[in-house]
């Protein structure tokens, strides 16, 4: 084997040595016993840190970084939460304009989704949607890959 070929083989095998992100999962918040455990779990799969007084979610995440031919990870993260009123503005995507409605079919399977049924302030973008009920301090959040 030529030196260049050996180097390429080592680089490919090193790239396949293990996961590149959090563990693959399909987890409902119902599987976790406390608010603290739910927050800790969710924070493994989102980049933001928020406060919660109640938290329901379903996280489906596939780490496709391992194996012989690694690929990008894919996910569908669905959250319905009651948050401190002072933190509601943190959920509004920068530069996004509000709309009065959005597709809410994704609520199915999210524990506590009934809290989000009255949301009338929605922000949608490619692969994301956020809904806010300012009166009840409820947030509905979904982020997914296509």
PDB file of N, CA and C in Angstrom, residues 17-75:
ATOM      1  N   UNK A  17     -14.699   6.996  13.977  1.00  0.00           N
ATOM      2  CA  UNK A  17     -14.385   6.417  15.276  1.00  0.00           C
ATOM      3  C   UNK A  17     -15.476   6.560  16.319  1.00  0.00           C
ATOM      4  N   UNK A  18     -16.423   7.421  16.137  1.00  0.00           N
ATOM      5  CA  UNK A  18     -17.449   7.543  17.150  1.00  0.00           C
ATOM      6  C   UNK A  18     -18.446   8.628  16.824  1.00  0.00           C
ATOM      7  N   UNK A  19     -19.432   8.806  17.687  1.00  0.00           N
ATOM      8  CA  UNK A  19     -20.465   9.795  17.449  1.00  0.00           C
ATOM      9  C   UNK A  19     -19.911  11.217  17.484  1.00  0.00           C
ATOM     10  N   UNK A  20     -20.547  12.090  16.708  1.00  0.00           N
ATOM     11  CA  UNK A  20     -20.109  13.474  16.639  1.00  0.00           C
ATOM     12  C   UNK A  20     -21.028  14.410  17.403  1.00  0.00           C
ATOM     13  N   UNK A  21     -22.149  13.955  17.835  1.00  0.00           N
ATOM     14  CA  UNK A  21     -23.106  14.781  18.562  1.00  0.00           C
ATOM     15  C   UNK A  21     -23.715  13.982  19.682  1.00  0.00           C
ATOM     16  N   UNK A  22     -24.842  14.469  20.200  1.00  0.00           N
ATOM     17  CA  UNK A  22     -25.496  13.701  21.258  1.00  0.00           C
ATOM     18  C   UNK A  22     -26.003  12.366  20.732  1.00  0.00           C
ATOM     19  N   UNK A  23     -26.326  11.489  21.648  1.00  0.00           N
ATOM     20  CA  UNK A  23     -26.771  10.147  21.289  1.00  0.00           C
ATOM     21  C   UNK A  23     -28.103  10.179  20.549  1.00  0.00           C
ATOM     22  N   UNK A  24     -28.260   9.251  19.620  1.00  0.00           N
ATOM     23  CA  UNK A  24     -29.536   9.099  18.927  1.00  0.00           C
ATOM     24  C   UNK A  24     -30.602   8.743  19.960  1.00  0.00           C
ATOM     25  N   UNK A  25     -31.807   9.298  19.764  1.00  0.00           N
ATOM     26  CA  UNK A  25     -32.874   9.064  20.730  1.00  0.00           C
ATOM     27  C   UNK A  25     -34.236   9.330  20.109  1.00  0.00           C
ATOM     28  N   UNK A  26     -35.245   8.761  20.707  1.00  0.00           N
ATOM     29  CA  UNK A  26     -36.642   9.110  20.478  1.00  0.00           C
ATOM     30  C   UNK A  26     -37.243   9.103  21.873  1.00  0.00           C
ATOM     31  N   UNK A  27     -37.274  10.270  22.513  1.00  0.00           N
ATOM     32  CA  UNK A  27     -37.615  10.368  23.928  1.00  0.00           C
ATOM     33  C   UNK A  27     -38.718  11.392  24.161  1.00  0.00           C
ATOM     34  N   UNK A  28     -39.679  10.994  24.979  1.00  0.00           N
ATOM     35  CA  UNK A  28     -40.741  11.880  25.432  1.00  0.00           C
ATOM     36  C   UNK A  28     -40.410  12.342  26.849  1.00  0.00           C
ATOM     37  N   UNK A  29     -40.794  13.556  27.167  1.00  0.00           N
ATOM     38  CA  UNK A  29     -40.555  14.066  28.520  1.00  0.00           C
ATOM     39  C   UNK A  29     -41.259  13.227  29.579  1.00  0.00           C
ATOM     40  N   UNK A  30     -42.281  12.478  29.205  1.00  0.00           N
ATOM     41  CA  UNK A  30     -42.962  11.600  30.160  1.00  0.00           C
ATOM     42  C   UNK A  30     -42.032  10.534  30.733  1.00  0.00           C
ATOM     43  N   UNK A  31     -40.923  10.250  30.030  1.00  0.00           N
ATOM     44  CA  UNK A  31     -39.983   9.234  30.490  1.00  0.00           C
ATOM     45  C   UNK A  31     -39.055   9.750  31.589  1.00  0.00           C
ATOM     46  N   UNK A  32     -39.121  11.040  31.873  1.00  0.00           N
ATOM     47  CA  UNK A  32     -38.221  11.642  32.860  1.00  0.00           C
ATOM     48  C   UNK A  32     -39.013  12.112  34.077  1.00  0.00           C
ATOM     49  N   UNK A  33     -38.531  11.837  35.279  1.00  0.00           N
ATOM     50  CA  UNK A  33     -39.339  12.003  36.483  1.00  0.00           C
ATOM     51  C   UNK A  33     -39.522  13.426  37.015  1.00  0.00           C
ATOM     52  N   UNK A  34     -38.660  14.361  36.619  1.00  0.00           N
ATOM     53  CA  UNK A  34     -38.751  15.689  37.232  1.00  0.00           C
ATOM     54  C   UNK A  34     -38.472  16.771  36.198  1.00  0.00           C
ATOM     55  N   UNK A  35     -38.861  17.997  36.533  1.00  0.00           N
ATOM     56  CA  UNK A  35     -38.580  19.133  35.672  1.00  0.00           C
ATOM     57  C   UNK A  35     -37.075  19.271  35.459  1.00  0.00           C
ATOM     58  N   UNK A  36     -36.297  19.105  36.516  1.00  0.00           N
ATOM     59  CA  UNK A  36     -34.843  19.241  36.411  1.00  0.00           C
ATOM     60  C   UNK A  36     -34.260  18.208  35.441  1.00  0.00           C
ATOM     61  N   UNK A  37     -34.729  16.974  35.516  1.00  0.00           N
ATOM     62  CA  UNK A  37     -34.244  15.926  34.613  1.00  0.00           C
ATOM     63  C   UNK A  37     -34.647  16.227  33.173  1.00  0.00           C
ATOM     64  N   UNK A  38     -35.840  16.765  32.981  1.00  0.00           N
ATOM     65  CA  UNK A  38     -36.306  17.115  31.640  1.00  0.00           C
ATOM     66  C   UNK A  38     -35.457  18.233  31.041  1.00  0.00           C
ATOM     67  N   UNK A  39     -35.194  19.257  31.841  1.00  0.00           N
ATOM     68  CA  UNK A  39     -34.379  20.375  31.362  1.00  0.00           C
ATOM     69  C   UNK A  39     -32.982  19.881  30.986  1.00  0.00           C
ATOM     70  N   UNK A  40     -32.379  19.084  31.847  1.00  0.00           N
ATOM     71  CA  UNK A  40     -31.028  18.572  31.595  1.00  0.00           C
ATOM     72  C   UNK A  40     -31.001  17.752  30.303  1.00  0.00           C
ATOM     73  N   UNK A  41     -32.003  16.916  30.093  1.00  0.00           N
ATOM     74  CA  UNK A  41     -32.056  16.104  28.878  1.00  0.00           C
ATOM     75  C   UNK A  41     -32.217  16.990  27.647  1.00  0.00           C
ATOM     76  N   UNK A  42     -33.176  17.907  27.668  1.00  0.00           N
ATOM     77  CA  UNK A  42     -33.437  18.763  26.512  1.00  0.00           C
ATOM     78  C   UNK A  42     -32.202  19.569  26.130  1.00  0.00           C
ATOM     79  N   UNK A  43     -31.460  20.043  27.103  1.00  0.00           N
ATOM     80  CA  UNK A  43     -30.293  20.871  26.817  1.00  0.00           C
ATOM     81  C   UNK A  43     -29.203  20.125  26.045  1.00  0.00           C
ATOM     82  N   UNK A  44     -29.251  18.811  26.008  1.00  0.00           N
ATOM     83  CA  UNK A  44     -28.307  18.048  25.186  1.00  0.00           C
ATOM     84  C   UNK A  44     -28.610  18.189  23.703  1.00  0.00           C
ATOM     85  N   UNK A  45     -29.853  18.568  23.377  1.00  0.00           N
ATOM     86  CA  UNK A  45     -30.307  18.561  21.994  1.00  0.00           C
ATOM     87  C   UNK A  45     -30.659  19.937  21.431  1.00  0.00           C
ATOM     88  N   UNK A  46     -30.542  20.987  22.218  1.00  0.00           N
ATOM     89  CA  UNK A  46     -30.793  22.349  21.749  1.00  0.00           C
ATOM     90  C   UNK A  46     -29.598  23.226  22.107  1.00  0.00           C
ATOM     91  N   UNK A  47     -29.441  24.319  21.402  1.00  0.00           N
ATOM     92  CA  UNK A  47     -28.308  25.201  21.654  1.00  0.00           C
ATOM     93  C   UNK A  47     -28.622  26.300  22.653  1.00  0.00           C
ATOM     94  N   UNK A  48     -29.888  26.541  22.932  1.00  0.00           N
ATOM     95  CA  UNK A  48     -30.269  27.606  23.855  1.00  0.00           C
ATOM     96  C   UNK A  48     -30.445  27.084  25.272  1.00  0.00           C
ATOM     97  N   UNK A  49     -30.401  27.990  26.227  1.00  0.00           N
ATOM     98  CA  UNK A  49     -30.666  27.678  27.635  1.00  0.00           C
ATOM     99  C   UNK A  49     -31.784  28.602  28.095  1.00  0.00           C
ATOM    100  N   UNK A  50     -32.847  28.021  28.629  1.00  0.00           N
ATOM    101  CA  UNK A  50     -34.015  28.790  29.052  1.00  0.00           C
ATOM    102  C   UNK A  50     -34.470  28.323  30.424  1.00  0.00           C
ATOM    103  N   UNK A  51     -35.333  29.129  31.027  1.00  0.00           N
ATOM    104  CA  UNK A  51     -35.976  28.752  32.272  1.00  0.00           C
ATOM    105  C   UNK A  51     -37.351  28.170  31.970  1.00  0.00           C
ATOM    106  N   UNK A  52     -37.789  27.242  32.793  1.00  0.00           N
ATOM    107  CA  UNK A  52     -39.082  26.584  32.594  1.00  0.00           C
ATOM    108  C   UNK A  52     -39.773  26.414  33.936  1.00  0.00           C
ATOM    109  N   UNK A  53     -41.105  26.537  33.925  1.00  0.00           N
ATOM    110  CA  UNK A  53     -41.879  26.158  35.101  1.00  0.00           C
ATOM    111  C   UNK A  53     -42.634  24.856  34.835  1.00  0.00           C
ATOM    112  N   UNK A  54     -42.784  24.522  33.547  1.00  0.00           N
ATOM    113  CA  UNK A  54     -43.345  23.244  33.124  1.00  0.00           C
ATOM    114  C   UNK A  54     -42.783  22.952  31.744  1.00  0.00           C
ATOM    115  N   UNK A  55     -42.487  21.699  31.466  1.00  0.00           N
ATOM    116  CA  UNK A  55     -41.811  21.364  30.220  1.00  0.00           C
ATOM    117  C   UNK A  55     -42.266  20.017  29.709  1.00  0.00           C
ATOM    118  N   UNK A  56     -42.775  20.024  28.498  1.00  0.00           N
ATOM    119  CA  UNK A  56     -43.119  18.798  27.799  1.00  0.00           C
ATOM    120  C   UNK A  56     -42.409  18.793  26.462  1.00  0.00           C
ATOM    121  N   UNK A  57     -41.931  17.632  26.023  1.00  0.00           N
ATOM    122  CA  UNK A  57     -41.245  17.571  24.735  1.00  0.00           C
ATOM    123  C   UNK A  57     -41.244  16.163  24.178  1.00  0.00           C
ATOM    124  N   UNK A  58     -40.908  16.120  22.905  1.00  0.00           N
ATOM    125  CA  UNK A  58     -40.553  14.868  22.237  1.00  0.00           C
ATOM    126  C   UNK A  58     -39.327  15.191  21.400  1.00  0.00           C
ATOM    127  N   UNK A  59     -38.262  14.485  21.662  1.00  0.00           N
ATOM    128  CA  UNK A  59     -37.006  14.676  20.941  1.00  0.00           C
ATOM    129  C   UNK A  59     -36.719  13.423  20.128  1.00  0.00           C
ATOM    130  N   UNK A  60     -36.635  13.606  18.825  1.00  0.00           N
ATOM    131  CA  UNK A  60     -36.211  12.534  17.926  1.00  0.00           C
ATOM    132  C   UNK A  60     -34.934  13.035  17.275  1.00  0.00           C
ATOM    133  N   UNK A  61     -33.839  12.342  17.534  1.00  0.00           N
ATOM    134  CA  UNK A  61     -32.531  12.768  17.042  1.00  0.00           C
ATOM    135  C   UNK A  61     -31.766  11.548  16.560  1.00  0.00           C
ATOM    136  N   UNK A  62     -31.200  11.655  15.368  1.00  0.00           N
ATOM    137  CA  UNK A  62     -30.402  10.577  14.792  1.00  0.00           C
ATOM    138  C   UNK A  62     -29.002  11.111  14.521  1.00  0.00           C
ATOM    139  N   UNK A  63     -28.020  10.594  15.253  1.00  0.00           N
ATOM    140  CA  UNK A  63     -26.628  10.962  15.030  1.00  0.00           C
ATOM    141  C   UNK A  63     -26.102  10.066  13.914  1.00  0.00           C
ATOM    142  N   UNK A  64     -25.980  10.644  12.744  1.00  0.00           N
ATOM    143  CA  UNK A  64     -25.532   9.891  11.574  1.00  0.00           C
ATOM    144  C   UNK A  64     -24.043  10.096  11.305  1.00  0.00           C
ATOM    145  N   UNK A  65     -23.306  10.532  12.333  1.00  0.00           N
ATOM    146  CA  UNK A  65     -21.893  10.825  12.162  1.00  0.00           C
ATOM    147  C   UNK A  65     -20.981   9.625  12.231  1.00  0.00           C
ATOM    148  N   UNK A  66     -21.449   8.519  12.735  1.00  0.00           N
ATOM    149  CA  UNK A  66     -20.603   7.327  12.830  1.00  0.00           C
ATOM    150  C   UNK A  66     -20.812   6.423  11.643  1.00  0.00           C
ATOM    151  N   UNK A  67     -20.171   5.301  11.664  1.00  0.00           N
ATOM    152  CA  UNK A  67     -20.346   4.314  10.602  1.00  0.00           C
ATOM    153  C   UNK A  67     -19.354   4.488   9.477  1.00  0.00           C
ATOM    154  N   UNK A  68     -19.493   3.661   8.467  1.00  0.00           N
ATOM    155  CA  UNK A  68     -18.548   3.657   7.359  1.00  0.00           C
ATOM    156  C   UNK A  68     -18.670   4.918   6.508  1.00  0.00           C
ATOM    157  N   UNK A  69     -19.905   5.377   6.277  1.00  0.00           N
ATOM    158  CA  UNK A  69     -20.118   6.592   5.499  1.00  0.00           C
ATOM    159  C   UNK A  69     -20.896   7.572   6.377  1.00  0.00           C
ATOM    160  N   UNK A  70     -20.190   8.434   7.127  1.00  0.00           N
ATOM    161  CA  UNK A  70     -20.881   9.357   8.017  1.00  0.00           C
ATOM    162  C   UNK A  70     -21.683  10.383   7.220  1.00  0.00           C
ATOM    163  N   UNK A  71     -22.764  10.819   7.823  1.00  0.00           N
ATOM    164  CA  UNK A  71     -23.601  11.832   7.195  1.00  0.00           C
ATOM    165  C   UNK A  71     -24.074  12.820   8.241  1.00  0.00           C
ATOM    166  N   UNK A  72     -24.789  13.835   7.813  1.00  0.00           N
ATOM    167  CA  UNK A  72     -25.283  14.822   8.773  1.00  0.00           C
ATOM    168  C   UNK A  72     -26.371  14.225   9.663  1.00  0.00           C
ATOM    169  N   UNK A  73     -26.447  14.712  10.866  1.00  0.00           N
ATOM    170  CA  UNK A  73     -27.492  14.269  11.788  1.00  0.00           C
ATOM    171  C   UNK A  73     -28.830  14.844  11.354  1.00  0.00           C
ATOM    172  N   UNK A  74     -29.899  14.214  11.785  1.00  0.00           N
ATOM    173  CA  UNK A  74     -31.230  14.766  11.532  1.00  0.00           C
ATOM    174  C   UNK A  74     -32.028  14.712  12.820  1.00  0.00           C
ATOM    175  N   UNK A  75     -33.011  15.625  12.945  1.00  0.00           N
ATOM    176  CA  UNK A  75     -33.753  15.741  14.186  1.00  0.00           C
ATOM    177  C   UNK A  75     -35.130  16.337  13.977  1.00  0.00           C
TER     178      UNK A  75
END
